[in-house]
């Protein structure tokens, strides 16, 4: 298993390099000029100096290699310096955001905690709700619970976040007044009162993001459980006198989790796509809103970096899913 994991990590390097090249070239070919928002009163020579300061006067391949060098070399060195108090990255040139006139990764690090609070919590909540629903729906197939679960999951699939987000604001914030409609990103958790405020303002965005996660994973869990409940090994386990709990929750569940692991692992990057819309609705000052403002301002370094980070998540969680296959199914031996 260790050999397979190392091999997959090594093979992911050329994959990520190719993805980064495609992202960079596609955005370079996109129309627009970062100097378009500069006032017309600014003299042409000042605009030209601004372009040179942002690195726009350099060839495309030079800017690409500088961007990759910053992502894979400079930023890890800065993190190493921060942890161990060294100065390996001192004097290194960093890629600047055209919109904020500051290093791209510094802006991303400032916004990342807000997104992780919402996205991570919504995904955990969605999984914890979806797995029991899928298991019990399959075990009690065509029961009232199964029919209700099917209806709710179909609603979760059908309703987009931009509609469900506005709907929960109207119900829980405007009509009932229970929850705040705007996410206060300046709130710092220092005592019990601020902790309660943080939880209350997270309820609605987490609810909206967790709805689609719950709908998707519960349907996969139900289908996978139904495929395994009628297998020969289940009848054999029951014939041996094992309890129904041991049959379902040990034997059937472990085999049923193999395809579900793929959905869970690969769903992590895609939930950030939903977070882009949700952050706009609830005014969460996170990576989603940062990406939208960067696109509007034609801030190519910021858009390239955020997009590439999502690609890194997709490749990484593909590897995690493959490794978990071997953990869940003893018949799978990669080495």
Short mmCIF file of N, CA, C and O in Angstrom, two decimals, residues 15 18 226:
data_model
loop_
_atom_site.label_atom_id
_atom_site.label_comp_id
_atom_site.label_asym_id
_atom_site.label_seq_id
_atom_site.Cartn_x
_atom_site.Cartn_y
_atom_site.Cartn_z
N UNK A 15 0.88 15.29 -13.84
CA UNK A 15 -0.54 15.61 -14.06
C UNK A 15 -0.84 17.04 -13.65
O UNK A 15 -1.50 17.80 -14.37
N UNK A 18 0.70 19.60 -16.06
CA UNK A 18 -0.08 19.77 -17.28
C UNK A 18 -1.35 20.58 -17.01
O UNK A 18 -1.72 21.45 -17.81
N UNK A 226 -28.32 -1.77 -1.25
CA UNK A 226 -29.27 -2.69 -1.89
C UNK A 226 -28.55 -3.73 -2.74
O UNK A 226 -28.97 -4.89 -2.82
#
